[in-house]
PDB file of C-alpha atoms in Angstrom:
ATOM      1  CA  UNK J1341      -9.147 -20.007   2.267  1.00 40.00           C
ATOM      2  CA  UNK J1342      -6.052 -20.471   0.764  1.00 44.00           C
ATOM      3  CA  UNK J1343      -4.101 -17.973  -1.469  1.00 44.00           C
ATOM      4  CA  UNK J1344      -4.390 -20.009  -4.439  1.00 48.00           C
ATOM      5  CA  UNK J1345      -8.411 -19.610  -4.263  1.00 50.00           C
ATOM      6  CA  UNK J1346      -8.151 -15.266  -2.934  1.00 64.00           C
ATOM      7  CA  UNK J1347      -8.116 -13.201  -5.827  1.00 87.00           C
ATOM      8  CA  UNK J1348      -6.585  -9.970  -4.613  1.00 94.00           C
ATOM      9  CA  UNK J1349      -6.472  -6.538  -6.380  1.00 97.00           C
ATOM     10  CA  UNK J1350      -4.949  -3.014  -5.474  1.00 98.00           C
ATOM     11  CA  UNK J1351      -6.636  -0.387  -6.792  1.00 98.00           C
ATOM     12  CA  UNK J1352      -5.685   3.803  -5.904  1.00 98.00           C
ATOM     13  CA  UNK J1353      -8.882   5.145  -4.897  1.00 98.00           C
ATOM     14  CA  UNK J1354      -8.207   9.048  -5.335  1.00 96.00           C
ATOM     15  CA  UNK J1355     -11.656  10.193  -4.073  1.00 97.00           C
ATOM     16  CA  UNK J1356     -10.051   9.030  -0.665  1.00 98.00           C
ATOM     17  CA  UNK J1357      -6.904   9.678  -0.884  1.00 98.00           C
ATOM     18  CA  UNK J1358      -5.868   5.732  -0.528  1.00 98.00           C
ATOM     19  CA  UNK J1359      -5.114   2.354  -1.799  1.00 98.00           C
ATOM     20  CA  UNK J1360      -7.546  -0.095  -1.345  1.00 98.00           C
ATOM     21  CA  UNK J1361      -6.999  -4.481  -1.751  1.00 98.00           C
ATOM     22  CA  UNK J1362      -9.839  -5.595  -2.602  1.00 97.00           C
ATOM     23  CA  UNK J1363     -10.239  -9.633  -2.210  1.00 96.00           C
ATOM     24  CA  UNK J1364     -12.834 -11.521  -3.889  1.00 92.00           C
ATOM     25  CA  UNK J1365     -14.012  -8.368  -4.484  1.00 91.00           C
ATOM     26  CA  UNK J1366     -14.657  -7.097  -0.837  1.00 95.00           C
ATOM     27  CA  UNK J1367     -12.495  -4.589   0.871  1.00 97.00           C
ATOM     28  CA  UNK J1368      -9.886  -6.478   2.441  1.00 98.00           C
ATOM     29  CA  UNK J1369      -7.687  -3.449   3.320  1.00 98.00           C
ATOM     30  CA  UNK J1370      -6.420   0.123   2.454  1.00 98.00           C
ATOM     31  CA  UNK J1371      -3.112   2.280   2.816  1.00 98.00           C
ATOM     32  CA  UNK J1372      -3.857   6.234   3.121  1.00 98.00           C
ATOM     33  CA  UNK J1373      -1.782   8.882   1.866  1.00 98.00           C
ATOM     34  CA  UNK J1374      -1.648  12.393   1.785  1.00 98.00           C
ATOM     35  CA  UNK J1375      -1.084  13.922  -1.635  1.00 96.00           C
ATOM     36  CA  UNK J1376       2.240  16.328  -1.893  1.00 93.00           C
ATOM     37  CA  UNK J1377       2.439  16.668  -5.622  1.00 84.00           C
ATOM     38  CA  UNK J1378       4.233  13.398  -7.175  1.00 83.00           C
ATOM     39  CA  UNK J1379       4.959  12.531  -3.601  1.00 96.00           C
ATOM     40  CA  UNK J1380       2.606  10.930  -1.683  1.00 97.00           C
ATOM     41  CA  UNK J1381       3.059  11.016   2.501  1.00 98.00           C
ATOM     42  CA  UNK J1382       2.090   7.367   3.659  1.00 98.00           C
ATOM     43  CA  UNK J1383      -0.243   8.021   6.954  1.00 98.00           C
ATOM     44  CA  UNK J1384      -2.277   4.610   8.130  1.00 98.00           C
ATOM     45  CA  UNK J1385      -2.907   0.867   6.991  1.00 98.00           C
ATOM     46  CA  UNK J1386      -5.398  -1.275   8.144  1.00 97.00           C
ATOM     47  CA  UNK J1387      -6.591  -4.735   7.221  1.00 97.00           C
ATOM     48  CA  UNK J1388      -9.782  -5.902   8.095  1.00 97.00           C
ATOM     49  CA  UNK J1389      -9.468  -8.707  11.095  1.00 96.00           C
ATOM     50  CA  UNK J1390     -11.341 -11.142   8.788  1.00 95.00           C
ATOM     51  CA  UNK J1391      -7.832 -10.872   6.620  1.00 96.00           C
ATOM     52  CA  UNK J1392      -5.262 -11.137   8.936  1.00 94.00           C
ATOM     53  CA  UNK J1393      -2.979 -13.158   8.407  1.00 94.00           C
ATOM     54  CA  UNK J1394      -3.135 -13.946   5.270  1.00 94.00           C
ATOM     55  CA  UNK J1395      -0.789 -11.889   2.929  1.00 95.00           C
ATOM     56  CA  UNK J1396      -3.291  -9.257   2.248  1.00 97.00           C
ATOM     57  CA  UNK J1397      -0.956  -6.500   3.973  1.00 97.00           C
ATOM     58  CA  UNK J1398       2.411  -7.244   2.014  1.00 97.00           C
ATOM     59  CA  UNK J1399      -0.010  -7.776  -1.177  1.00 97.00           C
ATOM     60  CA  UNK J1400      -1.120  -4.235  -0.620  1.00 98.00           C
ATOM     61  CA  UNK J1401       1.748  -2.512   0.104  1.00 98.00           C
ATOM     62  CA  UNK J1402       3.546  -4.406  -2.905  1.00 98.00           C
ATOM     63  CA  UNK J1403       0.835  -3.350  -5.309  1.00 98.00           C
ATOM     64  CA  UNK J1404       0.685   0.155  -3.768  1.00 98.00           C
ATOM     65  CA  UNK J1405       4.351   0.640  -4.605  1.00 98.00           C
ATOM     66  CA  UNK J1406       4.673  -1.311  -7.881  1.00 98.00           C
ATOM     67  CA  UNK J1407       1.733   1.422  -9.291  1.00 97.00           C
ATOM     68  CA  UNK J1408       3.830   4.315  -7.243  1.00 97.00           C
ATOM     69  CA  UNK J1409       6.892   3.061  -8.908  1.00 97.00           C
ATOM     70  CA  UNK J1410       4.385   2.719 -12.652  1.00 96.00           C
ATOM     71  CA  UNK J1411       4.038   6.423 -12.927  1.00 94.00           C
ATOM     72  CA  UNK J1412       7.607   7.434 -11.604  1.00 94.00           C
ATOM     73  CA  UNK J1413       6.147   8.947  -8.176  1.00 95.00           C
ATOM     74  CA  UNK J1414       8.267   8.578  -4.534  1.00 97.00           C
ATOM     75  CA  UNK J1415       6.636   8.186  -1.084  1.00 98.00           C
ATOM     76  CA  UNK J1416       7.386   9.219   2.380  1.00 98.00           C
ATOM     77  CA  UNK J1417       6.807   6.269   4.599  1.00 97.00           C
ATOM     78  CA  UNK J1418       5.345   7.985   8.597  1.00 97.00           C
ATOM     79  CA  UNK J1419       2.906   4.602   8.509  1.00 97.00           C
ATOM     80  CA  UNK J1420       4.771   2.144  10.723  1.00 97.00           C
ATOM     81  CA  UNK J1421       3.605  -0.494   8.746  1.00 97.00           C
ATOM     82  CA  UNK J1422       4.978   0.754   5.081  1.00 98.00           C
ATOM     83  CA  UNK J1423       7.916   1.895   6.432  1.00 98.00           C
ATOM     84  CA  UNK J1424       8.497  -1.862   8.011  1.00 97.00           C
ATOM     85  CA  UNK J1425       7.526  -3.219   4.596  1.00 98.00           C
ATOM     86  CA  UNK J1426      10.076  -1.284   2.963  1.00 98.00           C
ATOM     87  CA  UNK J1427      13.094  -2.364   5.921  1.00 98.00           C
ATOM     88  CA  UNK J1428      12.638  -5.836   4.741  1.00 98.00           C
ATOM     89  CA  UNK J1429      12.196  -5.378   1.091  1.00 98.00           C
ATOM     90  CA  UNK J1430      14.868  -2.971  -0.010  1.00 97.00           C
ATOM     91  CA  UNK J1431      13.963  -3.256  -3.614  1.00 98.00           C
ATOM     92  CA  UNK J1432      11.297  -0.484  -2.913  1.00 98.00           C
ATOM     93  CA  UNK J1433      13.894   1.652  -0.578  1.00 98.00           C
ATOM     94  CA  UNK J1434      14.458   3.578  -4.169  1.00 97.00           C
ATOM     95  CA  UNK J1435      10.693   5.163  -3.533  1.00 98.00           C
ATOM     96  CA  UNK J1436      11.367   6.871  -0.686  1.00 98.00           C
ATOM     97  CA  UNK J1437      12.366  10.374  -0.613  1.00 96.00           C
ATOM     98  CA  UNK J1438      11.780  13.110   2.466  1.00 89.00           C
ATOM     99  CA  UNK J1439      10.063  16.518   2.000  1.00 77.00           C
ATOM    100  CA  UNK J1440      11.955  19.480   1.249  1.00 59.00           C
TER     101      UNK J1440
END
């Protein structure tokens, strides 16, 4: 598969308190949070081994942020993986706030 062929979408799931990517329609991967009023605390990622390596974790944590970012909220980054994401794409480093 290349990525010109994956159609990938990132949808909040509130029910679970997460972000899911879905590609082609199946669950490729999913950011949790923990709700904190506009702030959400960033716990766990995890992409699915059949879609490793293959963009789906930047895709979600870009799309998770760009909606975060939507509806003016800020995150707290304690998943490794966001907070990595964020390092090397300071354009987000605006989200993140700690809690009082």
């Amino acid at each position: 598969m290349d990525n010109e062929t994956v159609g990938m979408l990132v949808e909040e799931n509130a029910a679970k308190h997460r972000y899911e990517i879905l590609v082609d329609d199946a669950l490729a991967g999913f950011t949790a949070y923990l709700p904190r009023g506009e702030v959400l605390v960033f716990t766990h990622t995890e992409v699915s081994d059949a879609f490793q390596n293959m963009g789906v974790g930047s895709a979600l944590m870009r799309g998770t942020l760009d909606q975060i970012r939507g509806r003016d909220g800020r995150v707290v980054p304690r998943c490794p993986f966001m907070a990595s994401f964020i390092e090397r794409h300071p354009e987000y480093a605006d989200l993140v706030t700690s809690l009082a």
